[in-house]
PDB file of C-alpha atoms in Angstrom:
ATOM      1  CA  MET A   1      -5.777  14.967  23.442  1.00 50.00           C
ATOM      2  CA  ARG A   2      -7.491  15.275  20.097  1.00 52.00           C
ATOM      3  CA  LYS A   3     -11.237  15.281  19.890  1.00 54.00           C
ATOM      4  CA  LYS A   4     -12.926  13.330  17.135  1.00 56.00           C
ATOM      5  CA  LYS A   5     -15.589  14.513  14.779  1.00 60.00           C
ATOM      6  CA  GLU A   6     -17.784  12.241  12.743  1.00 65.00           C
ATOM      7  CA  VAL A   7     -16.825  11.829   9.114  1.00 65.00           C
ATOM      8  CA  LYS A   8     -19.288  12.593   6.334  1.00 78.00           C
ATOM      9  CA  ILE A   9     -20.249   9.860   3.896  1.00 80.00           C
ATOM     10  CA  ASN A  10     -18.122  11.479   1.170  1.00 81.00           C
ATOM     11  CA  ASP A  11     -15.063  11.286   3.406  1.00 80.00           C
ATOM     12  CA  LYS A  12     -15.848   7.678   4.293  1.00 82.00           C
ATOM     13  CA  LEU A  13     -16.092   6.788   0.609  1.00 86.00           C
ATOM     14  CA  ALA A  14     -12.866   8.652  -0.077  1.00 84.00           C
ATOM     15  CA  LEU A  15     -11.206   6.589   2.658  1.00 85.00           C
ATOM     16  CA  ASP A  16     -12.511   3.392   1.085  1.00 87.00           C
ATOM     17  CA  ARG A  17     -11.182   4.443  -2.332  1.00 91.00           C
ATOM     18  CA  THR A  18      -7.799   5.286  -0.819  1.00 90.00           C
ATOM     19  CA  VAL A  19      -7.527   1.939   0.952  1.00 91.00           C
ATOM     20  CA  LEU A  20      -8.515   0.062  -2.210  1.00 93.00           C
ATOM     21  CA  ALA A  21      -6.033   2.060  -4.294  1.00 94.00           C
ATOM     22  CA  ASN A  22      -3.286   1.187  -1.822  1.00 93.00           C
ATOM     23  CA  GLU A  23      -4.178  -2.505  -2.057  1.00 95.00           C
ATOM     24  CA  ARG A  24      -4.339  -2.330  -5.860  1.00 96.00           C
ATOM     25  CA  THR A  25      -0.870  -0.781  -5.914  1.00 95.00           C
ATOM     26  CA  LEU A  26       0.474  -3.575  -3.718  1.00 95.00           C
ATOM     27  CA  LEU A  27      -1.009  -6.145  -6.079  1.00 96.00           C
ATOM     28  CA  ALA A  28       0.707  -4.421  -9.018  1.00 97.00           C
ATOM     29  CA  TYR A  29       4.050  -4.757  -7.209  1.00 96.00           C
ATOM     30  CA  VAL A  30       3.340  -8.440  -6.512  1.00 97.00           C
ATOM     31  CA  ARG A  31       2.383  -9.005 -10.171  1.00 97.00           C
ATOM     32  CA  THR A  32       5.633  -7.352 -11.298  1.00 97.00           C
ATOM     33  CA  PHE A  33       7.585  -9.491  -8.827  1.00 97.00           C
ATOM     34  CA  ALA A  34       5.973 -12.677 -10.133  1.00 97.00           C
ATOM     35  CA  SER A  35       6.608 -11.720 -13.758  1.00 97.00           C
ATOM     36  CA  LEU A  36      10.250 -10.841 -13.222  1.00 97.00           C
ATOM     37  CA  VAL A  37      11.016 -13.890 -11.097  1.00 97.00           C
ATOM     38  CA  GLY A  38       9.131 -16.246 -13.416  1.00 97.00           C
ATOM     39  CA  GLY A  39      10.828 -14.822 -16.489  1.00 96.00           C
ATOM     40  CA  GLY A  40      14.206 -14.875 -14.783  1.00 96.00           C
ATOM     41  CA  ILE A  41      13.838 -18.501 -13.721  1.00 96.00           C
ATOM     42  CA  GLY A  42      12.751 -19.393 -17.249  1.00 96.00           C
ATOM     43  CA  MET A  43      15.789 -17.677 -18.737  1.00 95.00           C
ATOM     44  CA  VAL A  44      18.191 -19.370 -16.336  1.00 95.00           C
ATOM     45  CA  ALA A  45      16.626 -22.816 -16.764  1.00 95.00           C
ATOM     46  CA  VAL A  46      16.118 -22.878 -20.535  1.00 95.00           C
ATOM     47  CA  PHE A  47      19.025 -20.991 -22.089  1.00 93.00           C
ATOM     48  CA  GLU A  48      22.682 -21.881 -21.796  1.00 93.00           C
ATOM     49  CA  SER A  49      24.071 -18.534 -22.946  1.00 94.00           C
ATOM     50  CA  SER A  50      25.880 -16.756 -20.119  1.00 95.00           C
ATOM     51  CA  ILE A  51      24.452 -13.357 -21.145  1.00 96.00           C
ATOM     52  CA  ILE A  52      20.883 -14.645 -20.953  1.00 95.00           C
ATOM     53  CA  GLN A  53      21.556 -16.386 -17.627  1.00 96.00           C
ATOM     54  CA  ILE A  54      22.982 -13.159 -16.198  1.00 96.00           C
ATOM     55  CA  THR A  55      19.935 -11.299 -17.500  1.00 97.00           C
ATOM     56  CA  GLY A  56      17.681 -13.890 -15.850  1.00 96.00           C
ATOM     57  CA  THR A  57      19.542 -13.567 -12.561  1.00 97.00           C
ATOM     58  CA  VAL A  58      19.228  -9.782 -12.690  1.00 97.00           C
ATOM     59  CA  ALA A  59      15.494 -10.140 -13.389  1.00 97.00           C
ATOM     60  CA  ILE A  60      15.102 -12.374 -10.315  1.00 97.00           C
ATOM     61  CA  ILE A  61      16.986  -9.898  -8.123  1.00 97.00           C
ATOM     62  CA  LEU A  62      14.960  -6.965  -9.470  1.00 97.00           C
ATOM     63  CA  GLY A  63      11.746  -8.893  -8.813  1.00 97.00           C
ATOM     64  CA  VAL A  64      12.676  -9.413  -5.174  1.00 97.00           C
ATOM     65  CA  ILE A  65      13.611  -5.734  -4.859  1.00 97.00           C
ATOM     66  CA  PHE A  66      10.226  -4.737  -6.335  1.00 96.00           C
ATOM     67  CA  LEU A  67       8.420  -6.971  -3.836  1.00 97.00           C
ATOM     68  CA  ILE A  68      10.320  -5.559  -0.856  1.00 97.00           C
ATOM     69  CA  PHE A  69       9.787  -1.977  -2.035  1.00 97.00           C
ATOM     70  CA  GLY A  70       6.083  -2.595  -2.677  1.00 96.00           C
ATOM     71  CA  LEU A  71       5.496  -4.168   0.737  1.00 97.00           C
ATOM     72  CA  ARG A  72       7.374  -1.357   2.460  1.00 97.00           C
ATOM     73  CA  ARG A  73       5.395   1.279   0.579  1.00 96.00           C
ATOM     74  CA  TYR A  74       2.091  -0.462   1.334  1.00 96.00           C
ATOM     75  CA  ILE A  75       2.850  -0.560   5.054  1.00 95.00           C
ATOM     76  CA  LEU A  76       3.907   3.101   5.173  1.00 94.00           C
ATOM     77  CA  VAL A  77       0.832   4.307   3.288  1.00 93.00           C
ATOM     78  CA  HIS A  78      -1.428   2.079   5.388  1.00 92.00           C
ATOM     79  CA  LYS A  79      -0.001   3.587   8.576  1.00 91.00           C
ATOM     80  CA  SER A  80      -0.457   7.132   7.284  1.00 89.00           C
ATOM     81  CA  ILE A  81      -4.080   6.373   6.345  1.00 86.00           C
ATOM     82  CA  ASN A  82      -4.702   5.020   9.831  1.00 84.00           C
ATOM     83  CA  GLU A  83      -3.180   8.141  11.386  1.00 81.00           C
ATOM     84  CA  VAL A  84      -5.623  10.386   9.552  1.00 78.00           C
ATOM     85  CA  PHE A  85      -8.748   8.258   9.899  1.00 72.00           C
ATOM     86  CA  GLU A  86      -9.324   6.413  13.147  1.00 68.00           C
ATOM     87  CA  GLN A  87     -11.884   3.626  13.405  1.00 59.00           C
ATOM     88  CA  GLY A  88     -13.801   3.221  16.648  1.00 53.00           C
ATOM     89  CA  GLU A  89     -15.018   0.048  18.305  1.00 50.00           C
ATOM     90  CA  ASP A  90     -18.449   0.466  16.710  1.00 52.00           C
ATOM     91  CA  GLY A  91     -16.903   0.428  13.220  1.00 54.00           C
ATOM     92  CA  CYS A  92     -17.556   4.127  12.637  1.00 59.00           C
ATOM     93  CA  VAL A  93     -14.750   6.130  11.139  1.00 59.00           C
ATOM     94  CA  SER A  94     -13.826   9.387  12.780  1.00 60.00           C
ATOM     95  CA  LEU A  95     -11.511  12.184  11.817  1.00 58.00           C
ATOM     96  CA  PRO A  96      -9.322  13.617  14.578  1.00 57.00           C
ATOM     97  CA  THR A  97      -9.593  17.385  15.039  1.00 55.00           C
ATOM     98  CA  ASP A  98      -7.904  19.987  17.204  1.00 53.00           C
ATOM     99  CA  LYS A  99     -10.881  22.372  17.175  1.00 51.00           C
ATOM    100  CA  LYS A 100     -13.089  22.687  20.223  1.00 50.00           C
ATOM    101  CA  GLU A 101     -16.611  21.447  19.733  1.00 49.00           C
ATOM    102  CA  ASP A 102     -19.352  24.083  19.662  1.00 47.00           C
ATOM    103  CA  LYS A 103     -21.803  23.763  22.534  1.00 44.00           C
TER     104      LYS A 103
END
């Protein structure tokens, strides 16, 4: 079983920055999804040209793919962050370590 050591304030702040960066990246994927789907729906609804409708359909499909990829990536990164930094019941973050504590 791994023993935990307390994390310094710099490491805690680094964890916070990493979590926020992961969330910001997810929001970028969601923004891209919304743009592609909105643009694709606009192309399909407004224009009658078959080329533009195909382009709109492709944009909608790409938007959904971006959303799925972004959600999957967010979940994987979130899990890897949680593996490195564990949060206790008291809200304190600890870093697992294999080293024996000095007595």
